[in-house]
Each structure stands twice: as C-alpha cells, then as structure tokens.
Tab-separated table of C-alpha atoms in Angstrom:
chain	number	residue	atom	x	y	z
A	203	MET	CA	-31.996	13.115	5.271
A	204	LYS	CA	-34.807	12.186	2.874
A	205	ILE	CA	-35.225	14.054	-0.378
A	206	ASP	CA	-38.863	15.007	0.310
A	207	LYS	CA	-37.813	16.771	3.531
A	208	ILE	CA	-35.112	18.621	1.592
A	209	PHE	CA	-37.626	19.782	-1.001
A	210	SER	CA	-39.982	20.986	1.756
A	211	ASN	CA	-37.196	23.328	2.980
A	212	LEU	CA	-36.413	24.597	-0.514
A	213	GLU	CA	-37.177	28.165	-1.529
A	214	VAL	CA	-37.671	28.640	-5.274
A	215	MET	CA	-36.771	32.187	-6.292
A	216	LYS	CA	-37.867	34.313	-9.241
A	217	PRO	CA	-36.718	32.732	-12.521
A	218	GLN	CA	-34.022	34.103	-14.792
A	219	SER	CA	-34.345	33.489	-18.531
A	220	PHE	CA	-32.451	34.013	-21.756
A	221	GLU	CA	-33.179	32.521	-25.178
A	222	ASP	CA	-34.233	28.881	-24.648
A	223	MET	CA	-33.075	28.522	-21.016
A	224	VAL	CA	-34.934	29.285	-17.778
A	225	VAL	CA	-33.143	29.051	-14.423
A	226	PHE	CA	-34.846	29.074	-11.028
A	227	PRO	CA	-32.341	30.065	-8.314
A	228	LEU	CA	-32.790	27.847	-5.243
A	229	SER	CA	-32.156	28.481	-1.568
A	230	LEU	CA	-31.940	25.515	0.782
A	231	LYS	CA	-31.537	26.271	4.482
A	232	ILE	CA	-30.038	23.380	6.475
A	233	ASP	CA	-28.252	23.876	9.792
A	234	ASN	CA	-24.795	22.552	10.626
A	235	ILE	CA	-23.615	21.624	7.126
A	236	PRO	CA	-20.067	20.196	7.446
A	237	TYR	CA	-17.526	22.746	6.259
A	238	PHE	CA	-15.436	22.134	3.147
A	239	ILE	CA	-13.784	24.099	0.372
A	240	THR	CA	-14.128	23.712	-3.399
A	241	LEU	CA	-11.627	22.043	-5.680
A	242	ASP	CA	-10.698	25.399	-7.255
A	243	SER	CA	-9.852	26.866	-3.849
A	244	ALA	CA	-7.918	23.771	-2.799
A	245	LEU	CA	-5.767	23.640	-5.942
A	246	LYS	CA	-4.778	27.294	-5.569
A	247	THR	CA	-3.069	26.494	-2.260
A	248	ARG	CA	-0.645	24.073	-3.966
A	249	LYS	CA	-1.198	21.817	-0.962
A	250	PHE	CA	-3.915	19.832	-2.703
A	251	LEU	CA	-2.670	17.822	-5.674
A	252	ILE	CA	-4.246	15.552	-8.268
A	253	LYS	CA	-1.826	13.317	-10.176
A	254	GLU	CA	-1.623	10.127	-12.197
A	255	VAL	CA	-1.684	7.106	-9.878
A	256	HIS	CA	1.852	6.218	-11.007
A	257	THR	CA	4.334	7.168	-13.754
A	258	PHE	CA	2.644	5.041	-16.405
A	259	GLY	CA	-0.867	6.202	-15.436
A	260	GLU	CA	-4.223	4.422	-15.596
A	261	VAL	CA	-7.143	5.888	-17.560
A	262	PRO	CA	-10.004	5.282	-15.068
A	263	VAL	CA	-8.309	6.524	-11.875
A	264	LEU	CA	-6.328	9.462	-10.487
A	265	LYS	CA	-4.581	10.062	-7.157
A	266	VAL	CA	-5.593	12.881	-4.807
A	267	ILE	CA	-3.159	14.166	-2.174
A	268	ASN	CA	-4.661	16.536	0.384
A	269	HIS	CA	-2.159	18.279	2.684
A	270	LEU	CA	-4.815	20.754	3.862
A	271	SER	CA	-6.578	20.855	7.214
A	272	GLU	CA	-9.889	21.319	5.346
A	273	GLN	CA	-12.149	18.824	3.644
A	274	VAL	CA	-12.432	19.377	-0.118
A	275	LEU	CA	-15.403	18.782	-2.404
A	276	ILE	CA	-14.644	17.484	-5.901
A	277	LEU	CA	-17.868	17.913	-7.858
A	278	ASP	CA	-19.351	15.250	-10.098
A	279	GLY	CA	-18.633	16.346	-13.675
A	280	GLU	CA	-15.584	18.509	-12.935
A	281	GLU	CA	-13.034	18.078	-15.698
A	282	LEU	CA	-9.317	18.302	-14.960
A	283	ARG	CA	-6.628	19.324	-17.448
A	284	GLY	CA	-3.150	17.820	-17.324
A	285	GLY	CA	-1.374	14.538	-16.701
A	286	LYS	CA	-1.341	12.113	-19.623
A	287	GLN	CA	-4.884	13.064	-20.726
A	288	ASN	CA	-7.750	15.223	-19.463
A	289	ARG	CA	-10.253	13.460	-17.191
A	290	VAL	CA	-13.697	14.082	-15.726
A	291	VAL	CA	-14.633	13.054	-12.173
A	292	ASN	CA	-17.289	10.315	-12.127
A	293	THR	CA	-19.025	11.219	-8.859
A	294	SER	CA	-19.014	13.909	-6.181
A	295	ILE	CA	-16.327	13.186	-3.596
A	296	LEU	CA	-15.693	14.774	-0.205
A	297	VAL	CA	-11.963	14.357	0.438
A	298	LYS	CA	-10.860	13.990	4.045
A	299	LYS	CA	-8.346	16.507	5.388
A	300	ASN	CA	-4.678	15.413	5.419
A	301	SER	CA	-5.289	12.310	3.345
A	302	GLU	CA	-4.599	10.503	0.071
A	303	LEU	CA	-7.259	8.934	-2.117
A	304	VAL	CA	-7.672	7.210	-5.502
A	305	ILE	CA	-10.700	8.561	-7.373
A	306	PRO	CA	-12.684	7.199	-10.367
A	307	VAL	CA	-12.549	9.298	-13.532
A	308	SER	CA	-13.290	9.089	-17.256
A	309	CYS	CA	-11.218	10.259	-20.206
A	310	THR	CA	-12.276	13.415	-22.066
A	311	GLU	CA	-9.328	13.478	-24.471
A	312	ALA	CA	-9.155	10.203	-26.369
A	313	HIS	CA	-6.058	10.763	-28.522
A	314	ARG	CA	-3.440	11.906	-26.025
A	315	TRP	CA	-1.383	9.645	-23.764
A	316	HIS	CA	1.641	11.701	-22.858
A	317	TYR	CA	2.370	14.150	-20.076
A	318	ILE	CA	1.717	17.869	-20.493
A	319	SER	CA	2.140	18.381	-16.720
A	320	ASP	CA	2.742	16.298	-13.613
A	321	VAL	CA	-0.419	17.527	-11.915
A	322	PHE	CA	-4.001	18.270	-12.928
A	323	GLU	CA	-5.430	21.770	-12.708
A	324	ASP	CA	-7.872	24.254	-14.255
A	325	PRO	CA	-11.066	22.412	-13.206
A	326	ASP	CA	-14.166	23.026	-15.292
A	327	VAL	CA	-17.491	21.211	-15.731
A	328	ILE	CA	-18.406	19.136	-18.769
A	329	PRO	CA	-21.637	19.778	-20.748
A	330	ILE	CA	-24.910	18.618	-19.272
A	331	GLU	CA	-25.541	15.978	-21.945
A	332	ILE	CA	-22.239	14.267	-21.196
A	333	ARG	CA	-22.979	14.521	-17.467
A	334	LYS	CA	-26.257	12.693	-18.139
A	335	GLY	CA	-24.677	9.904	-20.130
A	336	LYS	CA	-21.961	9.465	-17.509
A	337	THR	CA	-24.450	9.437	-14.624
A	338	GLU	CA	-26.745	6.911	-16.268
A	339	SER	CA	-23.972	4.491	-17.216
A	340	LEU	CA	-22.391	4.852	-13.771
A	341	LEU	CA	-25.620	3.744	-12.076
A	342	ARG	CA	-25.753	0.645	-14.265
A	343	ASN	CA	-22.184	-0.233	-13.296
A	344	LEU	CA	-22.839	0.400	-9.613
A	345	LEU	CA	-25.717	-2.068	-9.773
A	346	SER	CA	-23.888	-4.704	-11.821
A	347	LYS	CA	-20.323	-4.401	-10.485
A	348	GLY	CA	-20.470	-2.105	-7.465
A	349	GLU	CA	-17.996	0.293	-9.097
A	350	PHE	CA	-18.146	4.042	-9.836
A	351	GLU	CA	-17.301	3.381	-13.465
A	352	SER	CA	-18.769	5.071	-16.551
A	353	ASP	CA	-19.263	3.895	-20.119
A	354	GLN	CA	-16.062	5.317	-21.593
A	355	GLY	CA	-17.072	4.554	-25.165
A	356	LEU	CA	-20.314	6.491	-24.733
A	357	ILE	CA	-18.451	9.535	-23.411
A	358	TRP	CA	-16.010	9.505	-26.346
A	359	ASP	CA	-18.924	9.173	-28.771
A	360	MET	CA	-20.739	12.135	-27.225
A	361	ILE	CA	-17.582	14.263	-27.338
A	362	ASN	CA	-17.175	13.408	-31.034
A	363	ARG	CA	-20.733	14.627	-31.650
A	364	TYR	CA	-19.822	17.938	-30.051
A	365	HIS	CA	-16.835	18.223	-32.385
A	366	MET	CA	-19.086	17.644	-35.403
A	367	ASP	CA	-21.880	19.960	-34.239
A	368	TYR	CA	-19.485	22.825	-33.507
A	369	ASP	CA	-17.197	22.081	-36.475
A	370	VAL	CA	-14.120	21.640	-34.294
A	371	ASP	CA	-11.083	19.703	-35.503
A	372	SER	CA	-9.408	18.480	-32.314
A	373	GLU	CA	-6.068	16.715	-32.673
A	374	THR	CA	-6.573	14.874	-29.367
A	375	SER	CA	-10.409	14.673	-29.453
A	376	ALA	CA	-10.670	16.882	-26.368
A	377	ILE	CA	-13.960	18.415	-25.247
A	378	ARG	CA	-11.883	21.419	-24.076
A	379	ASP	CA	-11.220	22.328	-27.713
A	380	VAL	CA	-14.955	22.812	-28.281
A	381	TYR	CA	-15.175	24.961	-25.173
A	382	GLU	CA	-12.236	27.107	-26.303
A	383	LYS	CA	-14.068	27.877	-29.537
A	384	GLU	CA	-17.311	28.781	-27.730
A	385	LYS	CA	-15.982	30.357	-24.521
A	386	ASP	CA	-16.665	33.986	-25.501
A	387	LYS	CA	-20.293	33.209	-26.392
A	388	LEU	CA	-20.694	31.240	-23.169
A	389	LYS	CA	-19.248	34.101	-21.127
A	390	ASP	CA	-21.808	36.532	-22.577
A	391	ARG	CA	-24.687	34.159	-21.793
A	392	LEU	CA	-23.394	33.489	-18.268
A	393	ASN	CA	-24.062	37.145	-17.429
A	394	LYS	CA	-27.782	36.515	-17.938
A	395	PHE	CA	-27.889	34.145	-14.945
A	396	PRO	CA	-26.169	35.983	-12.061
A	397	TYR	CA	-25.711	34.621	-8.561
A	398	ILE	CA	-28.439	35.772	-6.131
A	399	ASP	CA	-27.590	36.499	-2.503
A	400	GLY	CA	-28.368	33.427	-0.394
A	401	GLN	CA	-28.603	31.110	-3.402
A	402	ASN	CA	-27.167	27.612	-3.206
A	403	GLY	CA	-28.762	25.807	-6.133
A	404	ILE	CA	-30.349	25.961	-9.569
A	405	LEU	CA	-33.278	24.261	-11.293
A	406	VAL	CA	-32.995	24.492	-15.068
A	407	TYR	CA	-35.401	24.229	-18.011
A	408	VAL	CA	-34.152	24.092	-21.608
A	409	ASP	CA	-36.491	24.484	-24.558
A	410	GLY	CA	-39.502	24.258	-22.259
A	411	ARG	CA	-38.467	21.014	-20.512
A	412	PHE	CA	-36.900	20.295	-17.144
A	413	GLU	CA	-33.208	19.652	-17.773
A	414	GLY	CA	-31.623	19.345	-14.351
A	415	MET	CA	-31.069	20.559	-10.805
A	416	ASP	CA	-27.893	21.066	-8.767
A	417	ILE	CA	-27.781	22.065	-5.099
A	418	VAL	CA	-24.724	22.570	-2.886
A	419	PRO	CA	-26.237	23.497	0.517
A	420	LEU	CA	-23.019	25.058	1.846
A	421	THR	CA	-23.624	28.525	0.417
A	422	SER	CA	-19.981	29.640	0.509
A	423	ALA	CA	-19.050	26.687	-1.718
A	424	TYR	CA	-22.027	27.057	-4.039
A	425	LYS	CA	-21.190	30.702	-4.687
A	426	GLU	CA	-17.796	29.626	-6.059
A	427	LEU	CA	-19.401	26.883	-8.159
A	428	HIS	CA	-22.329	28.918	-9.523
A	429	GLU	CA	-20.881	29.993	-12.874
A	430	LYS	CA	-19.361	26.563	-13.439
A	431	LEU	CA	-22.729	24.853	-12.964
A	432	ILE	CA	-24.615	27.362	-15.112
A	433	LYS	CA	-22.030	26.906	-17.859
A	434	SER	CA	-22.606	23.151	-17.797
A	435	TYR	CA	-26.246	23.730	-18.814
A	436	LEU	CA	-25.362	26.432	-21.343
A	437	PHE	CA	-22.604	24.388	-22.985
A	438	ARG	CA	-24.674	21.868	-24.918
A	439	ARG	CA	-25.262	20.642	-28.437
A	440	PRO	CA	-27.277	22.987	-30.662
A	441	LEU	CA	-31.012	22.246	-30.585
A	442	LYS	CA	-32.444	20.874	-33.811
A	443	LYS	CA	-35.994	22.015	-33.020
A	444	LYS	CA	-37.209	24.706	-30.692
A	445	ASN	CA	-40.256	24.164	-28.551
A	446	ASN	CA	-40.084	27.098	-26.131
A	447	LEU	CA	-43.440	26.185	-24.551
A	448	PHE	CA	-42.218	26.792	-21.024
A	449	LYS	CA	-44.458	25.697	-18.170
A	450	ASP	CA	-43.452	25.883	-14.516
A	451	GLU	CA	-43.703	22.284	-13.262
A	452	ASN	CA	-41.438	22.559	-10.237
A	453	GLU	CA	-43.851	21.124	-7.670
A	454	LYS	CA	-44.699	18.199	-9.938
A	455	ILE	CA	-40.998	17.497	-10.481
A	456	PHE	CA	-40.249	17.617	-6.736
A	457	ASP	CA	-43.155	15.238	-6.069
A	458	GLU	CA	-42.104	12.750	-8.753
A	459	ILE	CA	-38.470	12.719	-7.629
A	460	SER	CA	-39.542	12.233	-3.990
A	461	LYS	CA	-41.232	8.944	-4.959
A	462	ILE	CA	-38.000	7.395	-6.286
A	463	GLU	CA	-36.499	4.958	-3.786
A	464	PRO	CA	-32.775	5.718	-3.374
A	465	LEU	CA	-30.008	3.131	-3.534
A	466	LYS	CA	-27.235	3.581	-0.973
A	467	PHE	CA	-23.540	3.093	-1.745
A	468	LYS	CA	-20.419	3.881	0.268
A	469	SER	CA	-18.905	7.013	-1.193
A	470	VAL	CA	-15.415	7.038	-2.683
A	471	GLY	CA	-14.513	9.629	-0.045
A	472	LEU	CA	-16.353	10.633	3.118
A	473	GLY	CA	-20.016	9.795	3.571
A	474	TRP	CA	-22.576	7.951	1.457
A	475	ASP	CA	-23.549	8.179	-2.200
A	476	LEU	CA	-27.314	7.875	-2.747
A	477	ARG	CA	-28.447	7.057	-6.285
A	478	TYR	CA	-31.900	7.642	-7.798
A	479	GLY	CA	-33.057	5.932	-10.989
A	480	GLY	CA	-36.608	6.550	-12.207
A	481	ASP	CA	-38.507	6.544	-15.490
A	482	LYS	CA	-38.051	10.290	-16.041
A	483	TYR	CA	-35.207	11.331	-13.729
A	484	ILE	CA	-31.808	10.134	-12.614
A	485	GLY	CA	-29.842	11.637	-9.772
A	486	SER	CA	-27.506	11.404	-6.831
A	487	MET	CA	-26.990	12.878	-3.385
A	488	LEU	CA	-23.696	12.867	-1.496
A	489	VAL	CA	-24.468	12.707	2.226
A	490	TYR	CA	-22.012	13.179	5.100
A	491	ARG	CA	-22.973	13.137	8.771
A	492	ASN	CA	-26.605	12.954	7.653
A	493	LYS	CA	-26.301	16.266	5.779
A	494	PRO	CA	-26.522	16.688	1.986
A	495	ILE	CA	-23.271	17.911	0.401
A	496	HIS	CA	-24.251	17.851	-3.297
A	497	ILE	CA	-27.675	17.086	-4.778
A	498	ASN	CA	-28.062	16.508	-8.504
A	499	PHE	CA	-31.059	15.387	-10.585
A	500	LEU	CA	-31.221	15.245	-14.372
A	501	ARG	CA	-33.855	14.490	-16.977
A	502	ARG	CA	-33.314	11.020	-18.412
A	503	THR	CA	-32.107	10.713	-21.986
A	504	MET	CA	-32.223	8.065	-24.672
A	505	TYR	CA	-28.962	6.584	-23.427
A	506	SER	CA	-30.469	4.240	-20.855
A	507	LYS	CA	-33.648	2.767	-19.478
A	508	ALA	CA	-34.885	3.125	-15.915
A	509	VAL	CA	-33.207	0.927	-13.310
C-alpha cells in the first residue's frame, strides 16, 4: 500500500494542545488489518519472553521466544529493562506466533554489564530525539551494510545530554534514571492528550514545528500504545528558545512525505520494512500482507543528511 493512498484515507481530528505541544489525533480506516497484540500484553502472559541471546550476552541483539498463538508487535523505540543492560528495539517487528527470533537492539544503559534479571520486561518508549537519531543512523547502515544497526555512540551521547539537561547523576548512564526523575511531571502532561474513540495515530507539533507522526492502524493495539507514544514526544530535552508560532501544515506535510520514494527491506520479523529518507523527513512503514502495521515519520535533525 502506497503512503499517498494511506494519507487519502486519514481523518485528522480536532487538535489537543498544552504548553508548546499540539497533537492531532488521527483515524485511519483500513479493512482486514492482520491481528496482533502489543508487547505489553504479550509479556503479561509469561508465554512471551525476551532474553539475552546466550549467557554471556551480546549488546546489539536479544532473543525473542513466543509461545503464544498470536502475532506480537514490538514497536520501534520500545525500551526493555533487564538482562545485562537495558536495550531499545531498533525497528518495529511483527513476531510470528509460536516462534523464536533474534532482534536488533541498542544499549540505553552504558555502564552496566551484569544481570539484574534473566528476562526483559517493563517496556517503555525512549524520547523522540533519541528515536530520531536511531532512525537516521539505522537507515545509513541499512544502505551501507544491509543491517538494522544504529549508531551506538550517538545514542550514548544523546542519553548523556539528557543526564546533563535534567541534572541526573546515573551510576549506569541509563535513560530510565532521567525518566524516573520526571515521571510525575510527564504523567500530569499526559492527561492533556487523552485517547479519542476510534483514534489510531497522532501527528505532533512541538514549538510550532512538525515533530513526528505515529500510526498503528489496528485500533485495539493503538489504544494500548497511545500513552506510550505521547510520552515519547513529551519526554524530550528542554527547549532553549520558544517559538510557539504554530501553523497547521498537515496537508503540506502529507504531500511532501508522499513524494519520497521508499526503499524496501525484508523485515526482521514478518513482512517488509519500508524506509523513507528525504530532505525534511525520515520514516518507516512496517507492512505485512500488504497492510500497514506501524507507520512512523519524524522531522529530520542535525544528526544526518538526506539519503
């Protein structure tokens, strides 16, 4: 399914706003979306496990064991706590039912390499700026090496900036320690952007500029992911300057994204991973059985040039 056709079926709802952030709830109606459950739901069953690949562990990969009769979506940017160090998932992955899989991840806790648990749990989503840096570096590595690999050094550097900006002294350099300090403030702000009946996506502006868009067309799954995705956009570095000159440019953004020619890669799990790299936007779309599973577009940053 082409992105312009998806945008033509997209309903943009009345915006929600608070302080420097404006969120447009999105509703995308597509028939016969393959059914799956979220990572949170899967982990609660204790029949879906994420572990180190072996006793000694390897930083850039984890092992998924799915004993469920359902497919499971692991969302790009979901961070997992446990094992020998916390990790973030590099790309959206649809895990086949009753299967095992090795998935690409990045470290979000640089100074720990010992077990705190045998399995990974408590999935959350990393801040939008780190998602951007990871997505941009991953596209470069897909093009140069054909691998879903991020720039680990860049991610560590960005996490360190969060520690400095929020005045957090983290013994293991974990992004979770910043979140723990800010979680009460984030919870209060989350209430300003409630889930709307029928919603399955968001389009977000920060400080007057388009920041990003996430759509999970299976509404039952999106509803579970809503707060997690909103929090990703809320949990960011403090702005140095405030513009606040908000202008609705949704149609222009949809048109510009539609002109980017996608690059097609076999997904780590089921389906295909489409990648979009333009001058102003970078994004991805996980497609299975010709249906979109997760759509994500972000405003480009200083971390990379267009590819």
